[in-house]
Coordinates of C-alpha atoms in Angstrom, one line a residue:
M173 CA 94.9 73.5 85.6
S174 CA 96.7 73.4 88.9
Y175 CA 98.5 76.4 90.3
R176 CA 100.0 74.4 93.3
T177 CA 103.5 71.9 93.4
R178 CA 104.0 69.9 96.5
V179 CA 105.2 72.0 99.1
T180 CA 107.2 69.9 102.1
A181 CA 105.2 69.0 105.3
Q182 CA 105.4 71.2 108.0
Q183 CA 106.3 69.9 111.7
P184 CA 103.5 70.1 114.2
A185 CA 102.8 73.4 115.4
I186 CA 104.7 74.8 118.1
R187 CA 104.7 78.3 120.1
V188 CA 106.8 81.0 119.5
P189 CA 107.7 82.9 122.5
K190 CA 109.2 86.2 120.8
F191 CA 108.3 87.7 117.8
H192 CA 111.7 89.1 116.9
V193 CA 114.5 86.9 118.2
L194 CA 117.1 87.1 115.7
A195 CA 117.5 91.2 115.9
I196 CA 120.5 90.8 118.4
A197 CA 122.0 88.4 116.1
S198 CA 121.6 91.0 113.2
A199 CA 122.9 93.7 115.2
L200 CA 126.2 91.6 116.1
A201 CA 126.4 91.1 112.6
S202 CA 126.1 94.6 111.6
L203 CA 128.9 95.6 114.2
A204 CA 131.3 93.0 112.6
L205 CA 130.9 94.1 109.1
I206 CA 131.4 97.6 109.6
G207 CA 134.7 97.1 112.1
H208 CA 133.4 98.3 115.6
V209 CA 134.1 94.9 117.2
P210 CA 137.3 95.0 119.5
S211 CA 140.1 93.0 117.5
A212 CA 140.3 90.9 120.5
H213 CA 137.1 89.4 119.6
A214 CA 137.4 88.9 116.2
A215 CA 136.6 85.2 116.3
D216 CA 133.5 85.8 118.1
A217 CA 132.5 88.5 115.8
A218 CA 133.0 86.4 112.7
K219 CA 131.0 83.6 114.3
S220 CA 128.2 86.0 115.1
S221 CA 128.2 87.4 111.4
A222 CA 128.1 83.5 109.9
T223 CA 125.4 82.9 112.1
A224 CA 123.5 85.9 111.1
R225 CA 124.3 85.3 107.5
A226 CA 123.1 82.0 107.7
A227 CA 119.8 83.2 109.1
Q228 CA 119.5 85.5 106.4
A229 CA 119.5 82.7 103.8
D230 CA 117.1 80.3 106.0
E231 CA 114.1 79.5 103.5
S232 CA 112.3 77.6 106.1
I233 CA 108.7 77.8 106.9
R234 CA 108.0 77.6 110.6
P235 CA 104.7 76.9 112.1
F236 CA 103.6 79.9 114.4
R237 CA 101.3 80.3 117.3
V238 CA 100.4 83.3 119.4
H239 CA 100.4 83.4 123.0
V240 CA 100.6 86.5 124.6
P241 CA 101.8 86.1 128.1
Q242 CA 99.5 87.2 130.9
A243 CA 101.6 89.9 132.2
Q244 CA 101.4 92.0 129.0
L245 CA 97.6 91.9 129.3
D246 CA 97.6 92.8 133.0
D247 CA 99.8 95.7 132.0
L248 CA 97.1 97.0 129.3
R249 CA 94.6 96.8 131.6
K250 CA 96.5 99.0 134.3
R251 CA 97.5 101.3 131.5
I252 CA 93.8 101.7 130.3
A253 CA 92.7 102.3 134.0
A254 CA 95.5 104.9 134.2
T255 CA 94.3 107.0 131.4
R256 CA 94.1 110.9 131.9
W257 CA 91.5 111.9 129.7
P258 CA 91.4 115.6 127.7
D259 CA 88.4 117.8 128.4
K260 CA 85.6 117.6 125.9
E261 CA 85.5 118.9 122.8
T262 CA 84.0 122.1 122.3
V263 CA 81.6 121.1 119.2
A264 CA 78.5 119.0 118.8
D265 CA 80.0 116.8 116.1
D266 CA 83.3 115.1 115.1
S267 CA 84.9 118.1 113.2
Q268 CA 87.6 118.3 116.3
G269 CA 88.1 114.6 116.0
I270 CA 86.5 111.6 117.7
Q271 CA 84.4 112.7 120.5
L272 CA 85.6 112.2 124.3
A273 CA 82.3 109.8 125.2
R274 CA 83.0 107.8 122.3
V275 CA 86.4 106.9 122.9
Q276 CA 85.8 106.7 126.6
E277 CA 83.1 104.2 126.1
L278 CA 85.3 101.9 124.0
V279 CA 88.0 102.1 126.0
R280 CA 86.4 101.3 128.9
Y281 CA 84.8 98.3 127.6
W282 CA 88.8 97.4 126.4
G283 CA 89.8 97.5 130.1
T284 CA 86.8 95.8 131.8
G285 CA 85.0 93.6 129.1
Y286 CA 87.3 92.5 126.3
D287 CA 89.0 89.3 126.0
W288 CA 92.2 89.0 123.7
R289 CA 92.3 85.1 124.5
K290 CA 89.4 84.7 122.2
A291 CA 91.1 86.7 119.1
E292 CA 94.1 84.2 119.9
A293 CA 92.0 81.3 119.7
Q294 CA 90.4 82.5 116.5
L295 CA 94.0 82.9 114.8
N296 CA 95.4 79.8 116.5
A297 CA 92.7 78.0 114.7
L298 CA 94.2 78.6 111.4
P299 CA 97.2 77.5 110.0
Q300 CA 100.1 80.3 110.7
F301 CA 103.4 80.4 109.7
V302 CA 106.5 82.6 109.8
T303 CA 109.5 82.4 107.1
K304 CA 112.5 85.0 106.8
I305 CA 112.4 87.0 103.6
D306 CA 115.1 89.6 102.8
G307 CA 116.2 89.5 106.5
V308 CA 112.7 90.0 108.0
D309 CA 110.3 87.6 109.4
I310 CA 107.0 87.6 107.5
H311 CA 103.9 86.1 109.8
F312 CA 101.2 85.0 107.3
I313 CA 98.0 82.5 107.3
H314 CA 98.2 80.1 105.0
V315 CA 94.5 78.3 104.2
K316 CA 94.3 75.9 101.4
S317 CA 91.0 74.9 99.5
K318 CA 89.8 71.2 99.2
N319 CA 89.7 72.0 95.4
P320 CA 93.4 70.9 93.9
N321 CA 92.8 73.7 91.1
A322 CA 92.2 76.6 93.8
L323 CA 93.7 79.6 92.4
P324 CA 96.6 81.0 94.8
L325 CA 95.7 84.4 96.1
V326 CA 97.5 86.7 98.4
L327 CA 95.5 89.1 100.4
T328 CA 97.3 92.4 101.6
H329 CA 95.8 94.5 104.4
G330 CA 96.6 98.1 105.4
W331 CA 96.7 100.7 108.1
P332 CA 94.8 100.8 110.5
G333 CA 93.9 97.2 109.3
S334 CA 95.5 93.7 110.0
I335 CA 95.3 90.4 109.0
F336 CA 92.0 90.7 111.0
E337 CA 90.4 92.3 108.0
F338 CA 90.5 88.8 106.3
I339 CA 89.5 86.1 108.7
N340 CA 86.0 85.9 107.6
T341 CA 86.6 85.8 104.2
I342 CA 88.7 82.7 104.5
G343 CA 85.6 80.3 104.2
P344 CA 83.8 82.0 101.3
L345 CA 87.4 82.1 99.4
T346 CA 88.5 78.5 99.9
N347 CA 84.8 76.8 100.4
P348 CA 82.7 78.6 97.6
T349 CA 80.3 75.9 97.5
A350 CA 79.3 76.5 101.3
Y351 CA 78.6 80.3 100.2
G352 CA 76.7 80.1 97.2
G353 CA 79.7 80.0 94.6
R354 CA 80.8 77.0 92.6
A355 CA 83.6 74.3 93.2
E356 CA 85.6 76.2 90.5
D357 CA 85.5 79.8 92.1
A358 CA 87.8 78.2 94.9
F359 CA 91.0 80.1 96.0
D360 CA 94.0 79.1 98.4
V361 CA 94.3 82.2 100.6
V362 CA 97.5 83.4 101.8
I363 CA 97.3 86.3 104.2
P364 CA 100.6 88.0 105.2
S365 CA 101.5 90.8 107.6
I366 CA 103.1 93.9 106.3
P367 CA 106.9 94.0 108.0
G368 CA 106.4 96.4 110.9
Y369 CA 102.8 95.2 111.2
G370 CA 101.4 92.4 113.6
F371 CA 103.4 89.1 114.0
S372 CA 105.8 90.3 111.0
G373 CA 109.3 91.6 112.1
R374 CA 110.1 95.2 112.5
P375 CA 112.5 96.5 109.9
T376 CA 115.7 98.0 111.3
E377 CA 117.0 99.3 107.9
L378 CA 115.5 101.7 105.1
G379 CA 113.7 100.6 102.4
W380 CA 110.9 98.4 103.0
G381 CA 108.4 100.3 101.1
P382 CA 105.7 98.9 98.7
D383 CA 108.2 97.8 96.1
R384 CA 110.4 95.5 98.3
T385 CA 107.2 94.4 100.2
A386 CA 105.8 93.3 96.8
R387 CA 109.2 91.5 95.7
A388 CA 108.7 89.9 99.4
W389 CA 105.2 88.5 98.5
D390 CA 106.1 87.1 95.2
T391 CA 109.1 85.2 97.1
L392 CA 106.5 84.0 99.8
M393 CA 104.2 82.8 97.1
K394 CA 107.0 80.8 95.0
R395 CA 108.4 79.4 98.5
L396 CA 105.1 77.9 99.0
G397 CA 105.3 76.3 95.8
Y398 CA 102.9 78.3 93.6
T399 CA 103.8 78.8 90.2
Q400 CA 101.1 81.1 89.4
Y401 CA 99.0 83.4 91.8
V402 CA 96.9 86.6 91.7
S403 CA 96.8 89.5 94.4
Q404 CA 94.3 91.5 95.9
G405 CA 94.4 94.4 98.1
G406 CA 93.2 97.9 99.8
D407 CA 94.8 101.2 101.5
H408 CA 98.4 99.7 101.9
G409 CA 97.6 96.6 100.3
S410 CA 96.5 98.5 97.0
V411 CA 99.8 99.9 96.9
I412 CA 102.0 97.1 97.2
S413 CA 99.6 95.2 94.5
D414 CA 100.2 97.9 92.2
A415 CA 104.1 97.6 92.9
L416 CA 103.6 93.8 92.4
A417 CA 102.2 94.1 89.0
R418 CA 104.4 96.9 87.8
Q419 CA 107.0 94.4 88.5
A420 CA 105.2 91.5 86.7
P421 CA 107.3 88.7 87.8
P422 CA 106.5 85.4 86.4
G423 CA 103.5 83.7 87.5
L424 CA 101.3 86.8 88.8
K425 CA 98.5 86.4 86.5
A426 CA 96.0 89.4 87.8
I427 CA 95.5 92.0 90.7
H428 CA 92.4 93.2 92.0
L429 CA 92.1 96.7 93.9
N430 CA 89.6 98.0 96.2
M431 CA 91.3 101.3 96.6
P432 CA 92.6 102.2 93.2
A433 CA 95.0 105.1 92.3
T434 CA 92.8 106.6 89.5
V435 CA 93.0 110.4 90.2
P436 CA 94.8 111.8 86.7
G437 CA 97.8 113.7 87.6
G438 CA 96.6 117.1 86.4
L439 CA 93.7 117.1 88.9
M440 CA 96.1 116.0 91.9
K441 CA 97.6 119.5 92.1
S442 CA 94.0 121.0 91.9
L443 CA 93.0 118.8 94.7
L444 CA 95.9 119.5 97.0
S445 CA 95.6 123.2 96.5
G446 CA 91.7 122.9 97.8
D447 CA 90.5 124.1 94.3
A448 CA 86.8 124.0 93.3
A449 CA 86.2 121.0 90.8
P450 CA 86.8 121.7 87.3
S451 CA 83.6 122.3 85.2
E452 CA 84.2 119.6 82.4
L453 CA 84.1 116.6 84.9
T454 CA 81.4 114.2 84.7
S455 CA 78.9 113.8 87.7
S456 CA 80.7 110.8 89.0
E457 CA 84.0 112.5 88.5
R458 CA 83.0 115.4 90.4
D459 CA 81.7 113.2 93.3
A460 CA 85.2 111.5 93.4
Y461 CA 87.0 115.0 93.3
E462 CA 84.9 116.2 96.2
S463 CA 85.3 113.4 98.3
L464 CA 89.3 113.8 98.0
R465 CA 89.3 117.6 98.3
T466 CA 87.3 116.8 101.7
F467 CA 89.8 114.4 102.7
F468 CA 93.0 116.1 102.0
G469 CA 91.4 119.4 103.3
R470 CA 90.3 118.2 106.9
N471 CA 90.7 114.5 107.4
A472 CA 94.5 113.8 106.1
A473 CA 96.4 115.2 109.1
Y474 CA 97.0 111.4 110.5
G475 CA 98.7 110.6 107.3
A476 CA 100.9 113.7 107.0
M477 CA 102.2 112.9 110.5
M478 CA 102.9 109.3 109.6
V479 CA 104.5 110.4 106.3
T480 CA 106.7 113.1 107.9
R481 CA 107.4 112.1 111.6
P482 CA 106.3 108.5 112.2
Q483 CA 108.9 108.4 115.3
T484 CA 107.0 111.1 116.9
I485 CA 103.6 109.6 116.7
G486 CA 105.0 106.3 117.5
Y487 CA 105.7 107.6 121.1
S488 CA 101.9 108.1 121.7
L489 CA 100.8 105.0 120.0
T490 CA 103.2 103.0 121.9
D491 CA 102.8 104.3 125.5
S492 CA 98.9 105.0 125.8
P493 CA 96.4 102.5 124.8
S494 CA 94.0 105.2 124.8
A495 CA 95.8 107.3 122.3
L496 CA 96.2 104.2 119.9
A497 CA 92.5 103.4 120.5
A498 CA 91.5 107.0 119.7
F499 CA 93.8 107.5 116.5
T500 CA 92.9 104.1 114.9
Y501 CA 89.2 103.8 116.2
E502 CA 88.4 107.7 114.3
K503 CA 89.6 106.3 111.0
I504 CA 87.4 103.3 111.1
A505 CA 84.4 105.0 112.1
A506 CA 85.0 107.4 109.3
W507 CA 86.0 105.1 106.6
S508 CA 83.3 102.3 107.1
D509 CA 80.0 102.3 105.7
S510 CA 78.5 102.7 108.9
D511 CA 77.3 106.5 109.1
G512 CA 80.2 106.8 111.5
K513 CA 79.3 104.3 113.9
P514 CA 81.5 101.2 113.2
E515 CA 79.7 99.1 115.3
R516 CA 76.7 98.6 113.0
V517 CA 79.3 96.8 110.8
L518 CA 81.8 95.2 112.9
T519 CA 81.5 94.1 116.3
R520 CA 83.1 96.1 119.1
D521 CA 85.2 93.0 120.0
A522 CA 86.4 93.0 116.1
I523 CA 87.4 96.3 116.4
L524 CA 89.3 95.7 119.7
N525 CA 91.1 92.8 118.3
D526 CA 92.4 94.9 115.5
I527 CA 93.6 97.4 117.9
T528 CA 94.9 95.1 120.5
L529 CA 97.0 93.4 117.6
Y530 CA 98.9 97.0 117.3
W531 CA 99.3 97.1 121.2
L532 CA 100.6 93.8 121.6
T533 CA 103.0 93.7 118.8
N534 CA 104.3 97.1 119.9
T535 CA 103.9 98.3 116.3
G536 CA 102.7 101.8 116.5
A537 CA 105.8 103.0 115.4
S538 CA 107.0 100.7 112.9
S539 CA 103.5 100.4 110.9
S540 CA 103.8 104.5 110.8
R541 CA 107.0 104.2 109.1
F542 CA 105.6 102.3 106.1
Y543 CA 103.6 105.8 105.5
W544 CA 107.5 107.5 105.6
E545 CA 108.8 104.8 103.2
N546 CA 106.0 105.3 100.7
N547 CA 105.7 108.9 100.7
N548 CA 104.0 108.8 97.6
N549 CA 100.0 110.1 96.9
N550 CA 98.1 106.5 97.0
F551 CA 95.4 107.9 94.7
S552 CA 97.3 109.6 92.0
A553 CA 97.8 107.5 89.0
D554 CA 100.8 109.4 88.0
A555 CA 102.4 109.0 91.5
Q556 CA 101.7 105.2 91.4
K557 CA 102.9 104.6 87.8
T558 CA 100.0 102.9 87.1
R559 CA 100.2 102.9 83.3
D560 CA 103.4 100.6 83.6
I561 CA 101.1 98.2 84.9
K562 CA 100.8 95.7 82.4
V563 CA 99.0 92.3 84.1
P564 CA 95.3 92.3 84.0
V565 CA 93.6 94.6 86.8
A566 CA 90.2 94.0 88.3
I567 CA 89.0 96.9 90.5
T568 CA 85.5 96.9 92.9
V569 CA 84.4 100.4 94.2
F570 CA 82.5 99.9 97.5
P571 CA 80.4 102.7 98.2
H572 CA 81.9 104.3 101.1
E573 CA 85.7 104.2 100.2
I574 CA 87.6 107.1 101.0
Y575 CA 86.9 107.8 97.4
R576 CA 84.8 106.1 94.7
A577 CA 87.1 105.5 91.6
P578 CA 85.1 106.4 88.3
E579 CA 85.1 103.9 85.5
S580 CA 86.6 106.5 83.4
W581 CA 89.7 107.5 85.6
S582 CA 90.0 103.7 86.1
K583 CA 90.1 103.1 82.1
Q584 CA 92.5 105.6 81.8
A585 CA 94.8 105.0 84.7
Y586 CA 94.8 101.2 84.1
P587 CA 95.2 100.3 80.5
S588 CA 94.8 96.6 81.1
L589 CA 91.8 97.0 83.3
M590 CA 89.8 93.8 82.6
Y591 CA 86.9 94.1 85.4
Y592 CA 85.2 97.2 86.8
N593 CA 82.3 97.1 89.1
Q594 CA 80.6 99.1 91.6
V595 CA 78.5 97.6 94.7
S596 CA 75.8 98.7 96.9
K597 CA 77.5 98.4 100.4
G598 CA 80.7 98.4 102.0
G599 CA 83.6 100.8 102.9
H600 CA 87.4 101.2 102.9
F601 CA 87.7 98.0 105.1
A602 CA 85.8 95.9 102.4
A603 CA 86.6 92.5 103.2
W604 CA 86.4 93.1 107.0
E605 CA 82.7 94.5 106.6
Q606 CA 81.5 92.9 103.9
P607 CA 83.3 89.4 103.6
Q608 CA 80.7 87.5 101.5
L609 CA 80.2 90.3 99.2
F610 CA 84.2 90.8 98.8
A611 CA 84.6 87.2 98.0
E612 CA 81.8 87.3 95.3
E613 CA 83.4 90.2 93.9
L614 CA 87.1 88.2 93.7
R615 CA 85.4 85.2 92.1
A616 CA 83.8 87.6 89.4
A617 CA 87.0 89.5 89.0
F618 CA 89.4 86.8 88.5
K619 CA 87.2 84.0 86.6
S620 CA 88.7 85.3 83.3
V621 CA 92.3 84.3 84.6
R622 CA 92.1 80.9 86.0

């Protein structure tokens, strides 16, 4: 069966000089609609409003290329060189936060040895596009398999990740025979940036949470000509995939999660209170409980800040490269399967590609607002309403995820669970850390719905 209908051929790739060029038009349209434009300029206001409405209705898919002006890269290096460092932590571990020496080493390399142009070339070697959905530009990578019966797949990143998480999975997913798979395992891959992240537009109105993003993803896949598709995600991507599955739009065949929301409602209150694990839990359930108790008790301050005060933390993430690097690197170190040393599984350049993307797109605050918009417990089955999901669900548990979802909780949380597997390596950034294993899991997970 072919999942793809004909898509209108795109024009040759062009350079997009700005990321958010329609913001002024949208602002003028808003002023016209609420009557803040002087009557002497009513004609101009009406014209601006009509232009904005036309832009809103624009369903075109525009080619996109990355080219950051050199002045921005020079400014980044100047800011890095001018960093004012805090004094050293007073403990011998990371219990007070990521250690000074480690951040200094990363940031000094960022300012002297790192080359963003290589990251640009990596992105520009891939087919990239932008399309406007619900008033916001959505940037995405779209790589089609040579197999005409490839299964369309939308991959969604989280925080502090980005589209860079999935770059090395594209080959194994679209061309499986070159990576130990079968031709019939092939996927067409769509990798969008969440609104407020990367090269997607930054929402200027409320409401861009998981549900609205999920609806945008369905619109995107249909706009690309796909009548059927599957969705995958971890972190925010897991929450968005859950939302998409609850909505169950026609054509969504299944979802795959690597950070599922499986914690039973009765346990979440105890977890958040720091209570000891109930005696009736099995060993795998107890391990999961203890991991989450540690997470909420000692390691979740970053999330509390972004859920409650995204604008406040945004000033630091926007103005200081070192603040952005420390805030981000700490979580990459803590959540990767690397014993706290992420360079064991990710190159230093790969880590800085991700951090630099946040810096150059000025998305420290806007990406944090997604937490404010979500404001739900991402691990709670009740909060994520997982029992409302009727489409098939697949789960892969990577050993260094924030918590390892037990099979018992997974079956209870997702009544339509069709696939569950625990693998031997990988962490929260599963696709980024273990792209081959990640691709193999997706082949196995979605085999039954092809």
